[in-house]
Amino acid sequence: QVQLVESGGGVVRPGGSLRLSCSASGFIFSDYGIHWVRQAPGKGLQWVAFIRFDGHNRYFADSVRGRVTISRDNSKSTVYLQLNSVTAEDTAMYYCARDPSPNWGDYYFDYWGQGTLVTVSS
Amino acid sequence: NFMLTQPHSVSDSPGKTVTISCTRSSGSIASNSVHWYQQRPGSSPTTLIFENNRRPSGVPDRFSGSIDYSSNSASLTISGLKAEDEADYYCQSYDGSRVFGGGTKLTVL
């Protein structure tokens, strides 16, 4: 069965950086695009970033563009999200989610991971 | 760009039918598909309805999606309410980016 497992969350100081990982199994990883979606405590869902099946195209939400990078290693079935210059507004549960398509477009999220919590605090 | 507006909360008793709306602020609701996610307390979201009215395998037919062109909105209808349906529900669409509604908390009385 499809599984997405996030890791790398924790407490990070304002202005700091951290890298989140999303490890996938149960499907042909290199056939699918992968997203990151976050949820601040008690708040709704916010799309963050997307990487195409081959890693050649990336898309970012305006709120994080310039501070976030997304990459993937298809040999390891893993997607990474690097957050830089974090602020309190980046405090959230970060979910990776699979796209049913390999490419960017008018699609949805068909499978979700369990999330990893990022807390920005001094 | 557009926004998706959902009611903050809805509630009803077991066995009843409840509908959650998702209103698009500009542009036609028909321009892009609407999808729905369920998030039970303490859990990650799961896909409930995709492409307006399609259910992933395993989702009961008590859950259905529809589009109302007159109100420029999408709706999620849950019939035969059960206690386990108590959750947050999010609609999502696309405007060149992935857009979520603010979420609706369903309480089963």
Coordinates of C-alpha atoms in Angstrom, one line a residue:
Chain A
Q1 CA 0.0 0.0 0.0
V2 CA 1.0 3.6 -0.6
Q3 CA 3.0 5.0 2.3
L4 CA 4.5 8.4 2.9
V5 CA 6.6 9.0 6.0
E6 CA 7.8 12.4 6.9
S7 CA 10.8 13.1 9.2
G8 CA 13.1 15.9 10.2
G9 CA 10.8 18.2 12.2
G10 CA 11.7 19.7 15.5
V11 CA 12.5 22.9 17.2
V12 CA 14.4 25.5 15.2
R13 CA 15.4 29.0 16.2
P14 CA 14.1 32.0 14.3
G15 CA 16.3 32.7 11.3
G16 CA 17.5 29.1 11.2
S17 CA 17.1 26.3 8.7
L18 CA 16.0 22.7 8.6
R19 CA 15.5 19.9 6.1
L20 CA 12.4 17.7 6.1
S21 CA 12.3 14.3 4.4
C22 CA 9.4 12.4 2.9
S23 CA 10.2 8.7 2.3
A24 CA 7.8 6.8 0.0
S25 CA 6.9 3.2 -0.5
G26 CA 4.3 1.0 -2.1
F27 CA 4.3 2.7 -5.5
I28 CA 6.6 3.6 -8.4
F29 CA 8.0 6.8 -6.8
S30 CA 9.5 8.2 -10.0
D31 CA 6.1 8.2 -11.7
Y32 CA 4.5 10.8 -9.4
G33 CA 4.8 14.4 -8.4
I34 CA 5.0 15.1 -4.7
H35 CA 3.8 18.1 -2.7
W36 CA 4.4 19.6 0.8
V37 CA 1.3 21.0 2.6
R38 CA 1.5 22.6 6.0
Q39 CA -1.0 23.2 8.8
A40 CA -0.3 25.8 11.5
P41 CA -1.7 24.8 15.0
G42 CA -5.4 25.1 15.0
K43 CA -5.5 26.4 11.4
G44 CA -6.3 25.1 8.0
L45 CA -4.3 23.5 5.2
Q46 CA -1.8 25.5 3.2
W47 CA -0.1 24.2 0.1
V48 CA 3.7 24.9 0.2
A49 CA 5.6 23.3 -2.7
F50 CA 5.6 20.7 -5.5
I51 CA 8.2 18.8 -7.4
R52 CA 7.7 17.1 -10.7
F53 CA 8.3 13.3 -11.1
D54 CA 11.7 13.9 -12.5
G55 CA 12.7 16.8 -10.3
H56 CA 13.0 19.1 -13.3
N57 CA 10.1 21.5 -12.4
R58 CA 9.3 23.0 -9.0
Y59 CA 6.5 25.2 -7.8
F60 CA 6.2 27.2 -4.6
A61 CA 3.6 29.2 -2.7
D62 CA 4.1 32.9 -2.7
S63 CA 4.5 32.8 1.1
V64 CA 7.6 30.7 1.0
R65 CA 9.1 31.4 -2.4
G66 CA 12.8 32.3 -2.0
R67 CA 13.1 30.7 1.4
V68 CA 12.2 27.1 0.5
T69 CA 13.8 24.6 -1.8
I70 CA 12.4 21.2 -2.8
S71 CA 14.4 18.3 -4.2
R72 CA 14.0 14.6 -4.7
D73 CA 16.2 11.5 -5.0
N74 CA 14.3 8.9 -7.0
S75 CA 16.9 6.2 -6.2
K76 CA 15.9 6.6 -2.5
S77 CA 12.2 7.3 -3.1
T78 CA 12.6 10.4 -1.0
V79 CA 11.6 14.1 -1.4
Y80 CA 13.3 16.8 0.7
L81 CA 12.0 20.3 1.7
Q82 CA 14.6 22.8 2.9
L83 CA 13.2 25.7 4.9
N84 CA 15.5 28.7 5.4
S85 CA 15.2 32.0 7.4
V86 CA 12.3 30.5 9.4
T87 CA 10.0 32.7 11.4
A88 CA 7.2 31.9 13.9
E89 CA 4.8 31.8 10.9
D90 CA 6.5 28.6 9.7
T91 CA 5.5 26.7 12.8
A92 CA 3.3 24.0 11.5
M93 CA 2.7 20.3 10.9
Y94 CA 4.3 19.6 7.5
Y95 CA 2.7 16.9 5.4
C96 CA 3.9 15.4 2.2
A97 CA 1.2 14.3 -0.3
R98 CA 1.3 12.5 -3.5
D99 CA -0.1 13.9 -6.7
P100 CA -2.0 11.5 -8.9
S101 CA -0.1 13.0 -11.9
P102 CA 3.6 13.2 -12.6
N103 CA 3.3 16.8 -13.6
W104 CA 1.9 20.1 -12.3
G105 CA -1.7 21.0 -13.0
D106 CA -5.3 21.0 -12.0
Y107 CA -5.1 17.9 -9.8
Y108 CA -5.5 16.9 -6.2
F109 CA -3.7 15.1 -3.4
D110 CA -4.4 11.4 -3.4
Y111 CA -2.3 10.1 -0.5
W112 CA -1.0 11.9 2.6
G113 CA 1.7 11.2 5.1
Q114 CA 1.3 11.5 8.9
G115 CA 3.2 14.8 9.1
T116 CA 6.2 16.1 10.9
L117 CA 6.0 19.0 13.3
V118 CA 8.2 22.1 13.0
T119 CA 8.3 24.6 15.8
V120 CA 10.1 27.8 15.4
S121 CA 11.1 29.1 18.8
S122 CA 14.0 30.8 20.6
Chain B
N1 CA -6.7 34.4 -7.9
F2 CA -9.8 33.3 -6.0
M3 CA -10.7 32.2 -2.6
L4 CA -12.8 29.2 -1.4
T5 CA -15.2 30.0 1.4
Q6 CA -16.6 27.3 3.7
P7 CA -18.8 27.6 6.7
H8 CA -16.8 27.5 9.9
S9 CA -18.9 24.8 11.4
V10 CA -21.9 22.6 10.9
S11 CA -23.6 20.1 13.1
D12 CA -26.4 17.5 13.1
S13 CA -27.5 14.3 14.7
P14 CA -26.6 10.7 13.8
G15 CA -28.6 9.4 10.9
K16 CA -29.2 12.9 9.4
T17 CA -27.9 14.4 6.2
V18 CA -25.5 17.4 6.3
T19 CA -24.2 19.5 3.4
I20 CA -21.0 21.6 3.5
S21 CA -20.6 24.3 0.9
C22 CA -17.5 25.7 -0.7
T23 CA -18.0 29.0 -2.6
R24 CA -15.6 30.3 -5.2
S25 CA -15.0 34.0 -4.9
S26 CA -14.3 34.8 -8.6
G27 CA -14.4 32.9 -11.8
S28 CA -16.6 30.0 -12.5
I29 CA -16.8 27.0 -10.2
A30 CA -16.8 24.9 -13.3
S31 CA -13.4 26.2 -14.5
N32 CA -11.5 23.8 -12.2
S33 CA -12.2 20.6 -10.3
V34 CA -13.1 20.7 -6.7
H35 CA -11.8 18.1 -4.3
W36 CA -12.7 17.3 -0.6
Y37 CA -10.6 16.0 2.3
Q38 CA -11.5 14.7 5.7
Q39 CA -9.3 15.3 8.7
R40 CA -10.2 13.5 11.8
P41 CA -8.9 14.9 15.1
G42 CA -5.2 14.2 15.5
S43 CA -4.9 12.7 12.1
S44 CA -3.6 13.7 8.7
P45 CA -6.1 14.5 5.9
T46 CA -7.5 11.8 3.7
T47 CA -9.0 12.2 0.2
L48 CA -12.8 12.0 0.3
I49 CA -14.0 13.3 -3.1
F50 CA -11.9 14.1 -6.2
E51 CA -12.8 15.8 -9.4
N52 CA -16.1 17.2 -8.0
N53 CA -18.0 13.9 -7.4
R54 CA -15.7 10.9 -7.6
R55 CA -14.9 8.8 -4.6
P56 CA -11.7 6.9 -4.0
S57 CA -12.0 3.3 -3.4
G58 CA -12.9 2.6 0.2
V59 CA -14.9 5.8 0.7
P60 CA -18.5 5.0 1.5
D61 CA -21.2 6.2 -0.8
R62 CA -22.7 8.2 2.1
F63 CA -20.3 10.8 0.9
S64 CA -21.0 12.7 -2.3
G65 CA -19.9 15.8 -4.1
S66 CA -21.7 18.2 -6.4
I67 CA -21.4 21.5 -8.2
D68 CA -24.0 24.3 -8.1
Y69 CA -23.4 26.7 -10.9
S70 CA -26.1 29.1 -9.8
S71 CA -24.3 29.8 -6.5
N72 CA -20.8 29.2 -7.9
S73 CA -20.2 26.6 -5.2
A74 CA -19.3 23.0 -4.6
S75 CA -21.0 20.9 -1.9
L76 CA -20.1 17.9 0.1
T77 CA -23.1 15.9 1.3
I78 CA -22.8 13.3 4.0
S79 CA -25.9 11.2 4.6
G80 CA -26.6 8.8 7.4
L81 CA -24.3 10.7 9.8
K82 CA -22.2 8.6 12.1
A83 CA -20.2 9.6 15.1
E84 CA -17.0 8.8 13.2
D85 CA -17.8 11.5 10.6
E86 CA -16.9 14.1 13.2
A87 CA -14.0 15.8 11.6
D88 CA -12.7 18.9 9.7
Y89 CA -13.5 19.0 6.0
Y90 CA -11.6 21.0 3.4
C91 CA -12.4 21.7 -0.2
Q92 CA -9.5 22.4 -2.6
S93 CA -9.3 23.7 -6.2
Y94 CA -6.7 25.2 -8.6
D95 CA -6.0 28.7 -9.8
G96 CA -2.5 28.2 -11.1
S97 CA -1.7 27.1 -7.5
R98 CA -3.4 24.7 -5.1
V99 CA -6.1 26.6 -3.1
F100 CA -7.8 25.3 0.0
G101 CA -11.0 26.4 1.7
G102 CA -10.7 27.4 5.3
G103 CA -12.2 24.2 6.5
T104 CA -15.5 23.2 8.2
K105 CA -15.8 21.5 11.5
L106 CA -18.5 18.9 11.5
T107 CA -20.0 18.0 14.9
V108 CA -22.2 15.0 15.3
L109 CA -24.5 15.8 18.1

